[in-house]
mmCIF file of C-alpha atoms and ligand atoms in Angstrom:
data_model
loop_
_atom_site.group_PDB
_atom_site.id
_atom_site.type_symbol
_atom_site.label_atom_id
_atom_site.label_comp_id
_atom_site.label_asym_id
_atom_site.label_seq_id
_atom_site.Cartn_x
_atom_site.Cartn_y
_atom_site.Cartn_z
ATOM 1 C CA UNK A 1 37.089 4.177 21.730
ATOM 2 C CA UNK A 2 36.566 1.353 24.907
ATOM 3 C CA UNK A 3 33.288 -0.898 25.263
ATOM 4 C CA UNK A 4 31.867 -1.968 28.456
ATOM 5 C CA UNK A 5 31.023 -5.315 27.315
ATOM 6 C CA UNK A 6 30.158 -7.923 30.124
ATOM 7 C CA UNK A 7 32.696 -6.851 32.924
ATOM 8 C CA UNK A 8 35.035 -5.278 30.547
ATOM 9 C CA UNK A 9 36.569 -2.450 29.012
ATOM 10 C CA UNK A 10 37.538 -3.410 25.646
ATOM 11 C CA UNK A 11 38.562 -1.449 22.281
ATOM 12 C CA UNK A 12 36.023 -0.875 19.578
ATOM 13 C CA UNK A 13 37.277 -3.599 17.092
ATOM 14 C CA UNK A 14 37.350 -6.258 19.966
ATOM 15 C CA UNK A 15 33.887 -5.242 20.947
ATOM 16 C CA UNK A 16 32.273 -8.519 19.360
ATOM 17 C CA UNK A 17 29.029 -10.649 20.094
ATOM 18 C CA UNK A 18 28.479 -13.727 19.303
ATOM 19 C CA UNK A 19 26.280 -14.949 16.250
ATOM 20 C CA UNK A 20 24.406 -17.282 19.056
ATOM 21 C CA UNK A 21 23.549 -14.809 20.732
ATOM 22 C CA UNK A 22 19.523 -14.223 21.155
ATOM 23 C CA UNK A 23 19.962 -10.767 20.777
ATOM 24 C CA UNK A 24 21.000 -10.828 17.234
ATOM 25 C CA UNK A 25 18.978 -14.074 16.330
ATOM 26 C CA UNK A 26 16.063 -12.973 16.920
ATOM 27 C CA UNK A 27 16.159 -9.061 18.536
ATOM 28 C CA UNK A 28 15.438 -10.866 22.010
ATOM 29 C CA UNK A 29 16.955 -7.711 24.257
ATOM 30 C CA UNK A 30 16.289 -4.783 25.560
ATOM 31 C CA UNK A 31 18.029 -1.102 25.327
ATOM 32 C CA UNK A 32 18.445 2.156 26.141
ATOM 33 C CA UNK A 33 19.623 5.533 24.998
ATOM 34 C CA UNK A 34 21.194 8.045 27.356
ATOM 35 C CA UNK A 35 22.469 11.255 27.160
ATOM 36 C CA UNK A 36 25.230 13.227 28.541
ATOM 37 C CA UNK A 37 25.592 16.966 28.808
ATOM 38 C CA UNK A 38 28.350 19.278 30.671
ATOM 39 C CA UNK A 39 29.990 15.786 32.096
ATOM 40 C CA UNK A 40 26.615 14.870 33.630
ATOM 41 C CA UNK A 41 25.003 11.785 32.924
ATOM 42 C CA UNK A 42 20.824 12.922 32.060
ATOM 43 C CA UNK A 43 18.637 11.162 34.481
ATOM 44 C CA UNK A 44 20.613 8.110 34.278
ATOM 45 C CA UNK A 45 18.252 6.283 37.401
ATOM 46 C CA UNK A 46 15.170 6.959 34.953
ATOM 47 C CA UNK A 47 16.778 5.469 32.357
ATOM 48 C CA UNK A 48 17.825 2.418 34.484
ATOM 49 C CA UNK A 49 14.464 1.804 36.046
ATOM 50 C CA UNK A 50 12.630 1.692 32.478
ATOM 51 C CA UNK A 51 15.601 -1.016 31.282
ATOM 52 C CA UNK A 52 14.952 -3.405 34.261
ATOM 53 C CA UNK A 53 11.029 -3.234 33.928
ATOM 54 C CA UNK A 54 11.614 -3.685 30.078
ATOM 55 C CA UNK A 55 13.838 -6.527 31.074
ATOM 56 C CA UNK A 56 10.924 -7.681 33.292
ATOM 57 C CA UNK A 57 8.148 -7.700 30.980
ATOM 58 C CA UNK A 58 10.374 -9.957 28.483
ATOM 59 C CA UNK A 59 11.561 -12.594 31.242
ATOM 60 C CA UNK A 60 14.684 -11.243 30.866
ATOM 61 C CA UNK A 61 16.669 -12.054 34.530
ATOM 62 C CA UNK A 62 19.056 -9.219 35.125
ATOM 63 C CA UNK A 63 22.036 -10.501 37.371
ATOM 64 C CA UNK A 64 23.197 -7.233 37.765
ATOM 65 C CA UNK A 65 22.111 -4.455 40.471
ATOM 66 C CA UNK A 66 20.792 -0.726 38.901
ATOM 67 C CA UNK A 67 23.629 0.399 40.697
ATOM 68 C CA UNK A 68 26.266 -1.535 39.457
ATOM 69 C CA UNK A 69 24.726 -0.746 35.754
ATOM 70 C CA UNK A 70 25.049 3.144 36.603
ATOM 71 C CA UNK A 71 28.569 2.407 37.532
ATOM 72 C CA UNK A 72 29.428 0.916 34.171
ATOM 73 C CA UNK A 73 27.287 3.680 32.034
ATOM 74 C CA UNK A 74 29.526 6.135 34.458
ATOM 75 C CA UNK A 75 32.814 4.348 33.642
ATOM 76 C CA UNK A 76 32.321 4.437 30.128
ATOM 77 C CA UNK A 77 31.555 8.138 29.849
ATOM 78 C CA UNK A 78 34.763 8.294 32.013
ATOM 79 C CA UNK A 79 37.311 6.222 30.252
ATOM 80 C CA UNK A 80 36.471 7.495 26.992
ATOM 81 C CA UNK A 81 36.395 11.201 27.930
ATOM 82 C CA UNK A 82 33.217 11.527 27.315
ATOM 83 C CA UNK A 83 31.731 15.178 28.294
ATOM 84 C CA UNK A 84 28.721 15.078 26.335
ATOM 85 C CA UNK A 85 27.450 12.770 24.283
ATOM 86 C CA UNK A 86 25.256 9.704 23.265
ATOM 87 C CA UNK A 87 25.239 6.631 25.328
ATOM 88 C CA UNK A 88 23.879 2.973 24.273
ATOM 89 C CA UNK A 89 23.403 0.270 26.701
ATOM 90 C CA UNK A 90 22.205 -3.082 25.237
ATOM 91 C CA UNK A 91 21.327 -5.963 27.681
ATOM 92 C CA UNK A 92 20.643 -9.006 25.581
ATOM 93 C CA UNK A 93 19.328 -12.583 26.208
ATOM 94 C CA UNK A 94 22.750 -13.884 25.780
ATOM 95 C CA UNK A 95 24.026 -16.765 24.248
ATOM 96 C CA UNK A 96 22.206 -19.916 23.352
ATOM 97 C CA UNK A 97 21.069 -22.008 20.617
ATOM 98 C CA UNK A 98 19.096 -22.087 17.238
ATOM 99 C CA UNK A 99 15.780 -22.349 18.751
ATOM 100 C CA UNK A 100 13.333 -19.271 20.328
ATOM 101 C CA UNK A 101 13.255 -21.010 23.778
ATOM 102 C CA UNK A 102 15.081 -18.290 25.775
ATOM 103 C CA UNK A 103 15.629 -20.176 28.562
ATOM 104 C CA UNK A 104 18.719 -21.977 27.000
ATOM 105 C CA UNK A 105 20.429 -19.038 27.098
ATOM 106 C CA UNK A 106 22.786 -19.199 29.721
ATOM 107 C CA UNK A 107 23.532 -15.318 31.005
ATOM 108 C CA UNK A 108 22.584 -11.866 29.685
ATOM 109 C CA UNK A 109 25.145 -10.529 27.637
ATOM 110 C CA UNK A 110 25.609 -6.653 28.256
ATOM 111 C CA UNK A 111 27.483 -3.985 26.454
ATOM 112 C CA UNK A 112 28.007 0.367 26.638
ATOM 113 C CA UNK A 113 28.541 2.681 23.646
ATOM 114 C CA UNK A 114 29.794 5.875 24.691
ATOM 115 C CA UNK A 115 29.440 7.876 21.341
ATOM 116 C CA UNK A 116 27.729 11.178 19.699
ATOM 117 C CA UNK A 117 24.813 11.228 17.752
ATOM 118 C CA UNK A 118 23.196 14.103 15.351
ATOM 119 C CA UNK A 119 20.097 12.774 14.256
ATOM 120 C CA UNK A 120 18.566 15.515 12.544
ATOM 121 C CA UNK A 121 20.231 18.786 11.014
ATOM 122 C CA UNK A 122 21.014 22.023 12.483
ATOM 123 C CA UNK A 123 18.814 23.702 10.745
ATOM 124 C CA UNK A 124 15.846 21.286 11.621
ATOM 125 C CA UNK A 125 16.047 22.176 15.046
ATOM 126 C CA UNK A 126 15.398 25.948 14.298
ATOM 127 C CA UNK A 127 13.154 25.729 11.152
ATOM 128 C CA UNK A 128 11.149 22.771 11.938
ATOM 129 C CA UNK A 129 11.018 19.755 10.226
ATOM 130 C CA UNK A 130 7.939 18.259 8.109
ATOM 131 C CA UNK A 131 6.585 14.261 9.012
ATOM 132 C CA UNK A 132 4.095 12.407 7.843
ATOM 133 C CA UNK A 133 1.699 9.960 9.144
ATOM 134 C CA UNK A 134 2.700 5.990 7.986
ATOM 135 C CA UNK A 135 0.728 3.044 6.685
ATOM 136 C CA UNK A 136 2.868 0.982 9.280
ATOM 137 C CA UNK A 137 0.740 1.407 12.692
ATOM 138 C CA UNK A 138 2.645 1.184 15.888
ATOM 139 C CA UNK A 139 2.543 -2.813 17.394
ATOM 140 C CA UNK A 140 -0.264 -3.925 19.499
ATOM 141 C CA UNK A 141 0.205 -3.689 23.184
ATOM 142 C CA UNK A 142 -1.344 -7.105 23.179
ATOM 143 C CA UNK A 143 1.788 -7.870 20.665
ATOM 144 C CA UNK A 144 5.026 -6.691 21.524
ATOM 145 C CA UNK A 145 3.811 -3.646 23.959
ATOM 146 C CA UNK A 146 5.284 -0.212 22.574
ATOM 147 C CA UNK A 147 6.296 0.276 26.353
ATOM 148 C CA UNK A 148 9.040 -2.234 26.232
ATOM 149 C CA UNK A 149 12.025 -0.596 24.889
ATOM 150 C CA UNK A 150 13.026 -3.763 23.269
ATOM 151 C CA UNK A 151 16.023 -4.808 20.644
ATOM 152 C CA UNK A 152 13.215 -5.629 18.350
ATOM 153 C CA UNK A 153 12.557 -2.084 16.454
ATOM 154 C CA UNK A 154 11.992 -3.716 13.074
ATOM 155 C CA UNK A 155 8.149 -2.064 13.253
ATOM 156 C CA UNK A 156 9.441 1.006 13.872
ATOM 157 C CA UNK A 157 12.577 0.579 11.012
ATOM 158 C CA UNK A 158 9.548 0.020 8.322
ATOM 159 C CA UNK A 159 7.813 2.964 9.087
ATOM 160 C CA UNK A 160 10.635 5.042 9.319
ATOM 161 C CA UNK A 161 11.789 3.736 5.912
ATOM 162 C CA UNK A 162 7.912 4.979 4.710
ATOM 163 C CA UNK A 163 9.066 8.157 5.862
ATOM 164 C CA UNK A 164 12.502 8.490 4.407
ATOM 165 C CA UNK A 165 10.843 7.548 0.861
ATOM 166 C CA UNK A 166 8.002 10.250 1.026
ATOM 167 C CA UNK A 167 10.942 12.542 1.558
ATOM 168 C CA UNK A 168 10.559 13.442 5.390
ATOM 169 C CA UNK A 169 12.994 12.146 8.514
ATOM 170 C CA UNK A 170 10.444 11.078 10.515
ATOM 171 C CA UNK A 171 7.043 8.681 10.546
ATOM 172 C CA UNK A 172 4.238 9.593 12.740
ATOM 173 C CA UNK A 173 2.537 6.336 13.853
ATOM 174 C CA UNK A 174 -1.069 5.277 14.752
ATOM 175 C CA UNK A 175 -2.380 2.614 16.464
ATOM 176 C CA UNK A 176 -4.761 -0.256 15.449
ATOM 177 C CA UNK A 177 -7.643 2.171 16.645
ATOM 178 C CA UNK A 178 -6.419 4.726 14.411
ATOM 179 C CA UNK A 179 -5.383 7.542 17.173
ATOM 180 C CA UNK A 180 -1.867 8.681 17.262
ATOM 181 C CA UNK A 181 0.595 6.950 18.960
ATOM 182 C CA UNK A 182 3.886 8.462 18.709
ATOM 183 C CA UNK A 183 6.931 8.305 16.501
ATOM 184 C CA UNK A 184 9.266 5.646 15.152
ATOM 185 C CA UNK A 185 12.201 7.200 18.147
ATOM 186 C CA UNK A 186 10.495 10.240 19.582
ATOM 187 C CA UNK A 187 6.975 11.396 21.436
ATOM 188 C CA UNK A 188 5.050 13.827 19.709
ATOM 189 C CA UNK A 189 3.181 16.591 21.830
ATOM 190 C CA UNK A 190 0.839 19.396 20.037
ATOM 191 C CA UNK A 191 -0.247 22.592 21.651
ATOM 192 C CA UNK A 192 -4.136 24.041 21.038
ATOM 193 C CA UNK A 193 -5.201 26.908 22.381
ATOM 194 C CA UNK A 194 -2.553 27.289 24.919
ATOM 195 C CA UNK A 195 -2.704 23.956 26.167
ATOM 196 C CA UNK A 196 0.022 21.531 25.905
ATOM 197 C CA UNK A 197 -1.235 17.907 24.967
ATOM 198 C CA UNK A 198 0.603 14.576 24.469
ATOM 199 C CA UNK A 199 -0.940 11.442 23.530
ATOM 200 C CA UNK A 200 -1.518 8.622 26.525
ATOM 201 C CA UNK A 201 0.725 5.537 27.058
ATOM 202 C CA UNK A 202 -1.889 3.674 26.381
ATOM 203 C CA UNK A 203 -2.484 4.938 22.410
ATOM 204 C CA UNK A 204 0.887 3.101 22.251
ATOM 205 C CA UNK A 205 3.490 5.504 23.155
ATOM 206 C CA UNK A 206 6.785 4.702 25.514
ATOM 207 C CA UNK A 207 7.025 6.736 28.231
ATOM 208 C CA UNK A 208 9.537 8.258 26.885
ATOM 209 C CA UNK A 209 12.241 10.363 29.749
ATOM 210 C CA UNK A 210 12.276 13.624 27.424
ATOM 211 C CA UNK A 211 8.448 13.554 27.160
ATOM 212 C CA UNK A 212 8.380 13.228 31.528
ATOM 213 C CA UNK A 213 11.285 15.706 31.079
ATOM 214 C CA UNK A 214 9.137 18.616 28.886
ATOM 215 C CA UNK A 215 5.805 17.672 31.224
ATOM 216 C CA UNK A 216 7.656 18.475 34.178
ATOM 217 C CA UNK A 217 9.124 21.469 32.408
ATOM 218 C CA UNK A 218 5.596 22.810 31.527
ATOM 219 C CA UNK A 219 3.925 22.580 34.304
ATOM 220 C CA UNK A 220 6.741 24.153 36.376
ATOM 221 C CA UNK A 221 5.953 27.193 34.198
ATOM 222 C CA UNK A 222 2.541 27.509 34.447
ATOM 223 C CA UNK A 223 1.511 25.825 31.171
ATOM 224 C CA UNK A 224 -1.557 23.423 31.408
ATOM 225 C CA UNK A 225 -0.763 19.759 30.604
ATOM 226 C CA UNK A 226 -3.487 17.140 29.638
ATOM 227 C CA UNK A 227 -2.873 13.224 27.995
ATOM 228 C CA UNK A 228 -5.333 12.886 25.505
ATOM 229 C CA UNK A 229 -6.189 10.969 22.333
ATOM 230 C CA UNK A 230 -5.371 12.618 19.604
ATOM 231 C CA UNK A 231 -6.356 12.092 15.529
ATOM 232 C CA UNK A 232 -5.176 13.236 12.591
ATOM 233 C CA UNK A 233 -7.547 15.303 12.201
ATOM 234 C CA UNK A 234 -6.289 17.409 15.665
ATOM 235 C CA UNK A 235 -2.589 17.657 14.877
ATOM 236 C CA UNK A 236 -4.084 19.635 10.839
ATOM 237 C CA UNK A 237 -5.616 21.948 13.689
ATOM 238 C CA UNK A 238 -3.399 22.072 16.333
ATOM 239 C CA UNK A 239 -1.167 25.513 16.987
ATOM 240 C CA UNK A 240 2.370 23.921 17.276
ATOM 241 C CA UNK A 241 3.552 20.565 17.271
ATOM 242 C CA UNK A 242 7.611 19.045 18.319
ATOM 243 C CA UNK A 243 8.567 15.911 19.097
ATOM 244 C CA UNK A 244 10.765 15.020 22.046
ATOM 245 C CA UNK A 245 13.332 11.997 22.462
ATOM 246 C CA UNK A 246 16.814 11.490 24.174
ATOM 247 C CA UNK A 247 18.520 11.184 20.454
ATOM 248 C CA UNK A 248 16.418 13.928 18.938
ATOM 249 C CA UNK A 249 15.991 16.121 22.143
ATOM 250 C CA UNK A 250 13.285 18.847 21.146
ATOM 251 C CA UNK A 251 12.134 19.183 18.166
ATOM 252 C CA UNK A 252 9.495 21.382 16.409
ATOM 253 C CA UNK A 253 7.160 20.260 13.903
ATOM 254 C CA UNK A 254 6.070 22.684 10.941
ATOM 255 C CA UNK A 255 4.335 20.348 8.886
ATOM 256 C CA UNK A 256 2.111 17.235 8.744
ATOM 257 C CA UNK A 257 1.627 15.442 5.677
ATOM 258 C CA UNK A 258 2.065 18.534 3.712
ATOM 259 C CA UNK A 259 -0.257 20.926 5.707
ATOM 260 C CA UNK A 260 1.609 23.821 7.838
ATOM 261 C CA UNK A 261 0.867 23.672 11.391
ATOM 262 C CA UNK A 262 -0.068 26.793 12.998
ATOM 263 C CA UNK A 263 2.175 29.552 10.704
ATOM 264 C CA UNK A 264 4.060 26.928 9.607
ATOM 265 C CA UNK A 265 7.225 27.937 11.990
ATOM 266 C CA UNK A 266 7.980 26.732 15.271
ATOM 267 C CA UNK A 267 5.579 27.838 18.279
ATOM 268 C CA UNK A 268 6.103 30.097 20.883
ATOM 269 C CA UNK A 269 5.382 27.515 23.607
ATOM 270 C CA UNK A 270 7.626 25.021 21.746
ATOM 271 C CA UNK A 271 10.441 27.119 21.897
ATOM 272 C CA UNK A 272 9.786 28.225 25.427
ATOM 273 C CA UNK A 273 9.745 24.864 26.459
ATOM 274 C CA UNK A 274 12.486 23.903 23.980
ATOM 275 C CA UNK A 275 14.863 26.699 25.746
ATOM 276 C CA UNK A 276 14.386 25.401 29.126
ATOM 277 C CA UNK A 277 15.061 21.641 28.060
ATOM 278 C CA UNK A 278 18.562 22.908 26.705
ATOM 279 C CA UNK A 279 18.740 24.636 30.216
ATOM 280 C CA UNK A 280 18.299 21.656 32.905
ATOM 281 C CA UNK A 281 20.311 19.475 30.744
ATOM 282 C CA UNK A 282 23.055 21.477 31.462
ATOM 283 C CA UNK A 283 22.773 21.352 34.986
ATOM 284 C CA UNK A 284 21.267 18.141 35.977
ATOM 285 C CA UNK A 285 22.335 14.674 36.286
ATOM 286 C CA UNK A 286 24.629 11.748 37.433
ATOM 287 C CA UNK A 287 28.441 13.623 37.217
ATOM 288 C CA UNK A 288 31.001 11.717 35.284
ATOM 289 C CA UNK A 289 34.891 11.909 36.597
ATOM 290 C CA UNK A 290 36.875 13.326 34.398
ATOM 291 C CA UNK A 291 40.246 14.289 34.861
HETATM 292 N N1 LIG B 301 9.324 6.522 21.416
HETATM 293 C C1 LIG B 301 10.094 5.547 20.921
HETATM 294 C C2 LIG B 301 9.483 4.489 20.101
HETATM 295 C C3 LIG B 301 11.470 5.547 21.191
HETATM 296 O O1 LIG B 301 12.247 4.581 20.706
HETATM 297 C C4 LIG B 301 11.184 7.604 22.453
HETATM 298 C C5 LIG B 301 9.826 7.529 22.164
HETATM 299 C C6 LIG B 301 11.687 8.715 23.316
HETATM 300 O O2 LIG B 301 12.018 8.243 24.609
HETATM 301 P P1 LIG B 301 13.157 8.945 25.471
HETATM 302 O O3 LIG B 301 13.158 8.214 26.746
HETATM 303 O O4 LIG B 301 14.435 8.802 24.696
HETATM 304 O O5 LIG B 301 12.771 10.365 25.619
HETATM 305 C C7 LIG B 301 12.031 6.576 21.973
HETATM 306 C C8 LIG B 301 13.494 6.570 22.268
HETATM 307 C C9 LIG B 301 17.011 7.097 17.197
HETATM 308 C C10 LIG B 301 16.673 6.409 18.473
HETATM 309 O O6 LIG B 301 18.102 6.824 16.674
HETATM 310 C C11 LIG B 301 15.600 6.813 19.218
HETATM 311 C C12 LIG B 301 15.271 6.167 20.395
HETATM 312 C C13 LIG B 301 16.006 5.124 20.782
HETATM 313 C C14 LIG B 301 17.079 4.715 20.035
HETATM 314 C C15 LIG B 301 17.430 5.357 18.874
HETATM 315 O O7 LIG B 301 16.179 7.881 16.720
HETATM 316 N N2 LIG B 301 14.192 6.619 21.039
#
């Protein structure tokens, strides 16, 4: 397997970092994961624009142009034969010394992973899978905002490992307010009485590209769409509930901290919208050249 790390191709065992580098010190970074499907690269710009105004909001300088970042996600999918799959690009602060003060790093460091990833089981995806709600709460925008897809996910880690110990794969989080915000790597949507409903960025969600992905998707076929705040108390009522994310795709929910949702099996507007997900991923996207 090859790395794109800062300029380079290089194999997987010579893929190394530094130990002064700000990323690792102290999770100073950004990131994103991208998908590929059919030797297309899924809404790759999307995915670009979010790193660079993650980058902004952290005074994180990018020397490089979206373009020439596309190239190297491209390039990696290429060189490694990569039809479908699970891309990670890290941009970091870079190098510099013991000390916060990010301005002593010298240049971003940046690197590609052009891998697979099965998050959840086979099974999951057909079944459902149970979650619970967390202690942990998502961060406070006024903190680290939950919009910057930053290499600081140690929040996220502790509620996922809350989750993991009450016997479930995944956390859902609320913020300081209480509401919902999301979960610890995916969006969570619920449908009530035919309507399709997602919490708002600003209950502390990322806008996350599978969540704009299934929005777009639903209201292409006719299904009404509204953000709104939503408690506890409305995912124990809601109809059906999945979560969406670029490493877990779609994903229906059965249960919520041990209460069945709806008839405790996947929904009928989950798995329409679920279907046509799996559809435009097939067909859409940046195309990788393969031989
Ligand atoms: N919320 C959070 C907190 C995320 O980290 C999403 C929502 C979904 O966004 P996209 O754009 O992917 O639809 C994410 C992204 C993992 C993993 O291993 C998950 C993400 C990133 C890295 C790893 O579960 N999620």
């Amino acid at each position: 397997m090859k790395i794109y790390l800062n300029g380079e191709f290089v194999e997987k065992d010579q893929a190394v970092i530094s130990v002064f580098d700000h990323g690792l010190l102290y999770g100073d970074g950004v990131f994103e994961g991208i998908r590929a499907y059919n030797g297309r690269v899924f809404r790759l710009k999307e995915h670009i624009v979010r790193l660079f105004e993650s980058a902004r909001a952290i005074m994180l300088k990018m020397p490089w142009s979206q373009q020439e970042i596309m190239d190297a996600v491209v390039q990696t999918c290429a060189v490694n034969g990569l039809k479908s799959g699970y891309i990670r690009l890290v941009v970091t602060r870079g190098v510099g010394t013991l000390g916060l003060n990010p301005y002593l790093c010298d240049k971003p460091s940046i690197f590609v992973i052009a891998d697979s990833i099965q998050l959840y089981p086979k099974e999951m995806y057909e079944k459902g899978m149970d979650v619970v709600t967390v202690a942990t709460i998502r961060n406070h925008p006024a903190a680290l905002s939950p919009a910057i897809k930053s290499l600081n996910y140690l929040n996220n880690i502790l509620a996922k490992i809350e989750a993991i110990n009450a016997g479930v794969p995944e956390a859902v989080m609320l913020n300081s307010d209480g509401y919902v915000a999301e979960c610890t790597g995916d969006n969570l949507f619920i449908v009530k009485n035919g309507v399709l409903i997602t919490t708002p960025i600003s209950a502390g969600a990322l806008r996350g590209i599978t969540r704009d992905t299934v929005i777009e998707l639903a209201k292409a076929a006719g299904i009404p769409f509204q953000e709104q705040t939503l408690t506890r108390f409305d995912l124990f009522i809601a109809d059906e509930c999945f979560l969406t994310g670029t490493a877990a795709e779609a994903i229906p929910v059965v249960k919520i901290d041990g209460r069945p949702i709806g008839d405790g099996t996947p929904g009928p507007i989950t798995k329409q919208l679920i279907a046509k997900f799996h559809g435009l991923v097939q067909t859409e996207g940046e195309p990788i050249p393969l031989p």
